[in-house]
mmCIF file of C-alpha atoms and ligand atoms in Angstrom:
data_model
loop_
_atom_site.group_PDB
_atom_site.id
_atom_site.type_symbol
_atom_site.label_atom_id
_atom_site.label_comp_id
_atom_site.label_asym_id
_atom_site.label_seq_id
_atom_site.Cartn_x
_atom_site.Cartn_y
_atom_site.Cartn_z
ATOM 1 C CA MET A 235 103.563 110.478 114.245
ATOM 2 C CA ALA A 236 101.004 112.895 112.786
ATOM 3 C CA THR A 237 100.857 115.110 109.762
ATOM 4 C CA THR A 238 104.915 114.749 109.720
ATOM 5 C CA GLY A 239 107.253 111.767 108.695
ATOM 6 C CA SER A 240 105.510 108.227 107.993
ATOM 7 C CA ASN A 241 102.605 106.762 109.556
ATOM 8 C CA SER A 242 102.081 102.757 109.453
ATOM 9 C CA ALA A 243 99.519 100.937 110.937
ATOM 10 C CA LEU A 244 99.269 97.138 110.594
ATOM 11 C CA PHE A 245 95.727 95.640 110.720
ATOM 12 C CA VAL A 246 94.934 92.236 112.565
ATOM 13 C CA CYS A 247 92.570 89.545 113.186
ATOM 14 C CA LEU A 248 92.888 85.567 113.601
ATOM 15 C CA GLY A 249 93.492 84.656 110.380
ATOM 16 C CA ASN A 250 94.035 87.712 108.097
ATOM 17 C CA ILE A 251 91.436 86.349 105.311
ATOM 18 C CA CYS A 252 88.259 88.091 106.185
ATOM 19 C CA ARG A 253 87.948 91.277 108.699
ATOM 20 C CA SER A 254 92.338 92.645 108.249
ATOM 21 C CA PRO A 255 92.370 92.484 104.343
ATOM 22 C CA ILE A 256 89.124 94.489 104.574
ATOM 23 C CA ALA A 257 90.165 96.776 106.902
ATOM 24 C CA GLU A 258 94.316 97.021 105.345
ATOM 25 C CA ALA A 259 91.893 98.262 101.750
ATOM 26 C CA VAL A 260 89.773 100.336 103.180
ATOM 27 C CA PHE A 261 92.520 102.304 105.135
ATOM 28 C CA ARG A 262 94.536 102.160 101.563
ATOM 29 C CA LYS A 263 91.524 103.590 99.395
ATOM 30 C CA MET A 264 90.483 106.294 102.532
ATOM 31 C CA ALA A 265 94.602 107.156 102.196
ATOM 32 C CA THR A 266 94.909 107.095 98.468
ATOM 33 C CA ASP A 267 91.751 109.307 97.609
ATOM 34 C CA ALA A 268 92.710 111.732 100.857
ATOM 35 C CA GLY A 269 96.373 111.872 98.818
ATOM 36 C CA VAL A 270 98.497 110.617 101.658
ATOM 37 C CA VAL A 271 99.099 107.178 100.327
ATOM 38 C CA ASP A 272 102.863 107.868 100.428
ATOM 39 C CA LYS A 273 102.445 108.862 104.116
ATOM 40 C CA TRP A 274 101.658 105.930 105.083
ATOM 41 C CA VAL A 275 103.346 102.027 105.345
ATOM 42 C CA ILE A 276 99.784 99.600 105.703
ATOM 43 C CA ASP A 277 99.727 96.129 106.208
ATOM 44 C CA SER A 278 97.801 93.294 107.693
ATOM 45 C CA ALA A 279 98.570 90.194 109.498
ATOM 46 C CA ALA A 280 96.884 87.072 111.281
ATOM 47 C CA THR A 281 97.625 86.609 114.879
ATOM 48 C CA SER A 282 97.573 82.698 113.865
ATOM 49 C CA ASP A 283 99.614 80.952 110.924
ATOM 50 C CA TRP A 284 96.716 78.904 110.148
ATOM 51 C CA ASN A 285 95.954 80.716 106.519
ATOM 52 C CA THR A 286 99.487 81.926 105.667
ATOM 53 C CA GLY A 287 99.841 82.482 101.590
ATOM 54 C CA SER A 288 95.847 82.750 101.501
ATOM 55 C CA SER A 289 93.814 85.182 99.511
ATOM 56 C CA PRO A 290 91.363 86.863 101.185
ATOM 57 C CA ASP A 291 88.089 85.032 101.565
ATOM 58 C CA ALA A 292 86.094 85.524 98.865
ATOM 59 C CA ARG A 293 82.334 86.650 100.258
ATOM 60 C CA GLY A 294 85.200 89.814 101.774
ATOM 61 C CA LEU A 295 86.109 90.132 98.134
ATOM 62 C CA ALA A 296 82.684 90.354 96.910
ATOM 63 C CA CYS A 297 82.303 93.087 99.751
ATOM 64 C CA LEU A 298 85.265 95.322 98.709
ATOM 65 C CA ARG A 299 84.627 94.938 94.544
ATOM 66 C CA LYS A 300 81.295 96.008 95.247
ATOM 67 C CA HIS A 301 82.556 99.554 96.773
ATOM 68 C CA GLY A 302 85.171 100.193 94.049
ATOM 69 C CA ILE A 303 88.328 98.620 95.898
ATOM 70 C CA GLU A 304 90.614 95.630 94.863
ATOM 71 C CA SER A 305 92.865 93.731 97.170
ATOM 72 C CA SER A 306 95.569 91.378 96.120
ATOM 73 C CA HIS A 307 96.864 90.784 99.781
ATOM 74 C CA SER A 308 98.692 87.454 100.918
ATOM 75 C CA ALA A 309 98.158 85.833 104.504
ATOM 76 C CA ARG A 310 100.834 86.629 106.705
ATOM 77 C CA GLN A 311 101.557 86.281 110.599
ATOM 78 C CA VAL A 312 102.366 89.017 113.090
ATOM 79 C CA THR A 313 106.056 89.203 113.334
ATOM 80 C CA LYS A 314 108.177 90.719 116.516
ATOM 81 C CA ASP A 315 109.651 93.158 114.268
ATOM 82 C CA ASP A 316 105.766 93.960 113.509
ATOM 83 C CA PHE A 317 105.456 94.902 117.204
ATOM 84 C CA MET A 318 108.931 97.304 116.910
ATOM 85 C CA SER A 319 108.202 98.603 113.502
ATOM 86 C CA PHE A 320 104.403 99.460 112.906
ATOM 87 C CA ASP A 321 103.569 103.109 115.099
ATOM 88 C CA TYR A 322 99.927 100.981 115.660
ATOM 89 C CA ILE A 323 98.549 97.744 115.234
ATOM 90 C CA LEU A 324 94.698 97.375 115.353
ATOM 91 C CA CYS A 325 92.774 94.337 116.019
ATOM 92 C CA MET A 326 89.138 93.572 115.590
ATOM 93 C CA ASP A 327 88.604 91.932 119.190
ATOM 94 C CA GLU A 328 89.669 90.886 122.532
ATOM 95 C CA SER A 329 90.987 87.804 121.662
ATOM 96 C CA ASN A 330 93.043 89.431 118.959
ATOM 97 C CA LEU A 331 94.043 92.496 121.358
ATOM 98 C CA SER A 332 94.977 89.571 124.278
ATOM 99 C CA GLU A 333 97.052 87.355 121.683
ATOM 100 C CA LEU A 334 98.818 90.574 120.211
ATOM 101 C CA ASN A 335 99.342 91.659 124.103
ATOM 102 C CA ARG A 336 100.699 88.738 124.696
ATOM 103 C CA LYS A 337 103.179 88.305 122.187
ATOM 104 C CA ALA A 338 104.059 92.114 122.388
ATOM 105 C CA LYS A 339 105.771 91.247 125.932
ATOM 106 C CA ALA A 340 108.363 88.678 123.957
ATOM 107 C CA VAL A 341 109.761 91.335 122.434
ATOM 108 C CA LYS A 342 111.792 93.978 123.579
ATOM 109 C CA ASN A 343 111.484 97.147 121.505
ATOM 110 C CA SER A 344 108.028 96.703 121.388
ATOM 111 C CA SER A 345 106.531 100.534 120.654
ATOM 112 C CA ALA A 346 103.481 99.633 119.117
ATOM 113 C CA LYS A 347 100.151 101.094 119.985
ATOM 114 C CA ILE A 348 98.322 98.107 120.218
ATOM 115 C CA GLU A 349 95.001 98.739 120.350
ATOM 116 C CA LEU A 350 90.695 97.665 118.885
ATOM 117 C CA LEU A 351 90.372 99.423 115.528
ATOM 118 C CA GLY A 352 86.806 99.990 116.713
ATOM 119 C CA SER A 353 88.060 101.917 119.903
ATOM 120 C CA TYR A 354 87.507 104.817 116.666
ATOM 121 C CA ASP A 355 83.889 104.283 115.682
ATOM 122 C CA PRO A 356 81.770 107.073 115.881
ATOM 123 C CA ASP A 357 79.019 105.243 116.216
ATOM 124 C CA LYS A 358 80.952 103.583 119.697
ATOM 125 C CA GLN A 359 80.615 99.210 117.852
ATOM 126 C CA LEU A 360 83.535 98.504 119.499
ATOM 127 C CA ILE A 361 84.179 94.934 118.520
ATOM 128 C CA ILE A 362 84.155 93.868 114.947
ATOM 129 C CA ASN A 363 83.063 90.889 115.082
ATOM 130 C CA ASP A 364 84.700 87.057 112.807
ATOM 131 C CA PRO A 365 82.366 86.595 109.938
ATOM 132 C CA TYR A 366 84.170 83.565 108.872
ATOM 133 C CA TYR A 367 80.590 81.382 109.778
ATOM 134 C CA GLY A 368 78.676 84.089 108.899
ATOM 135 C CA SER A 369 76.632 85.549 105.799
ATOM 136 C CA ASP A 370 77.194 88.769 103.307
ATOM 137 C CA GLU A 371 75.408 90.656 105.211
ATOM 138 C CA ASP A 372 77.584 90.432 108.903
ATOM 139 C CA PHE A 373 81.012 90.769 106.156
ATOM 140 C CA GLU A 374 78.801 93.961 104.661
ATOM 141 C CA LYS A 375 78.772 95.093 108.415
ATOM 142 C CA VAL A 376 82.489 94.470 109.226
ATOM 143 C CA TYR A 377 82.833 96.719 105.650
ATOM 144 C CA GLU A 378 80.978 99.779 107.047
ATOM 145 C CA GLN A 379 82.482 99.524 110.495
ATOM 146 C CA CYS A 380 85.838 99.892 109.187
ATOM 147 C CA VAL A 381 84.967 102.914 106.476
ATOM 148 C CA ARG A 382 84.210 104.643 109.943
ATOM 149 C CA CYS A 383 86.517 103.439 112.200
ATOM 150 C CA CYS A 384 89.550 103.820 108.726
ATOM 151 C CA THR A 385 87.956 107.625 108.417
ATOM 152 C CA ALA A 386 88.393 108.921 112.386
ATOM 153 C CA PHE A 387 91.421 107.132 112.563
ATOM 154 C CA LEU A 388 92.848 109.266 109.206
ATOM 155 C CA LYS A 389 91.373 111.813 110.534
ATOM 156 C CA MET A 390 93.123 111.337 113.451
ATOM 157 C CA ASN A 391 96.622 111.575 112.017
ATOM 158 C CA SER A 392 96.643 114.391 109.622
HETATM 159 C C1 LIG B 521 88.508 80.777 111.229
HETATM 160 C C2 LIG B 521 88.023 82.041 111.307
HETATM 161 C C3 LIG B 521 88.620 83.012 110.372
HETATM 162 C C4 LIG B 521 87.952 80.548 112.356
HETATM 163 N N1 LIG B 521 89.694 82.759 109.411
HETATM 164 N N2 LIG B 521 90.008 80.714 110.671
HETATM 165 CL CL1 LIG B 521 90.818 77.210 111.621
HETATM 166 C C5 LIG B 521 90.978 77.845 112.241
HETATM 167 C C6 LIG B 521 91.595 77.588 113.298
HETATM 168 C C7 LIG B 521 92.510 77.944 113.855
HETATM 169 C C8 LIG B 521 92.715 79.651 113.430
HETATM 170 C C9 LIG B 521 92.479 79.790 112.054
HETATM 171 CL CL2 LIG B 521 92.636 81.696 111.528
HETATM 172 C C10 LIG B 521 91.488 79.207 111.355
HETATM 173 C C11 LIG B 521 90.452 79.026 110.526
HETATM 174 C C12 LIG B 521 90.206 81.412 109.202
HETATM 175 N N3 LIG B 521 87.795 84.772 110.992
HETATM 176 N N4 LIG B 521 87.409 82.039 112.881
HETATM 177 N N5 LIG B 521 88.406 80.153 112.333
HETATM 178 C C13 LIG B 521 86.712 80.638 114.097
HETATM 179 C C14 LIG B 521 85.652 81.059 114.161
HETATM 180 C C15 LIG B 521 84.831 80.665 115.173
HETATM 181 C C16 LIG B 521 85.125 79.643 116.190
HETATM 182 C C17 LIG B 521 86.246 79.109 116.229
HETATM 183 C C18 LIG B 521 87.005 79.337 114.750
HETATM 184 C C19 LIG B 521 88.563 78.337 114.743
#
């Protein structure tokens, strides 16, 4: 819901250790700086259960720290409840999107809007690529995409 009550966003990628913890931390920092963080429920999760309990990737944490942002997230898999309780489930690539839509079909009262986070990018970079086998520059690119998309997404919801 825009402007009143509570808003909620769940950021999702494959393992919840690279991209979605960055998106979550960036969005929380923006909402905090904008003075609206109390109006939001913000979290991140994985389509896979592979990394459950893991800390974010060290390269992602270093990238965030470089930009003055911390994360103490612990990886978790998306649950059926998430599809009923979150307004938005924002994911990174087409594989995440098809997996989430497949999971949503198994939930009776799925009401979340499932979208690509990149659909909010003013620079029109629709896909936020997996940096797992990439370099520090790839993590930096993910960060910049998250900044652009989260700025636009927050603006749209305020
Ligand atoms: C990733 C990953 C990422 C790839 N985070 N993993 Cl070894 C594996 C197998 C199933 C699920 C997960 Cl999560 C993982 C570990 C964690 N960002 N990206 N794997 C990946 C990238 C390109 C081609 C194949 C894989 C598995």
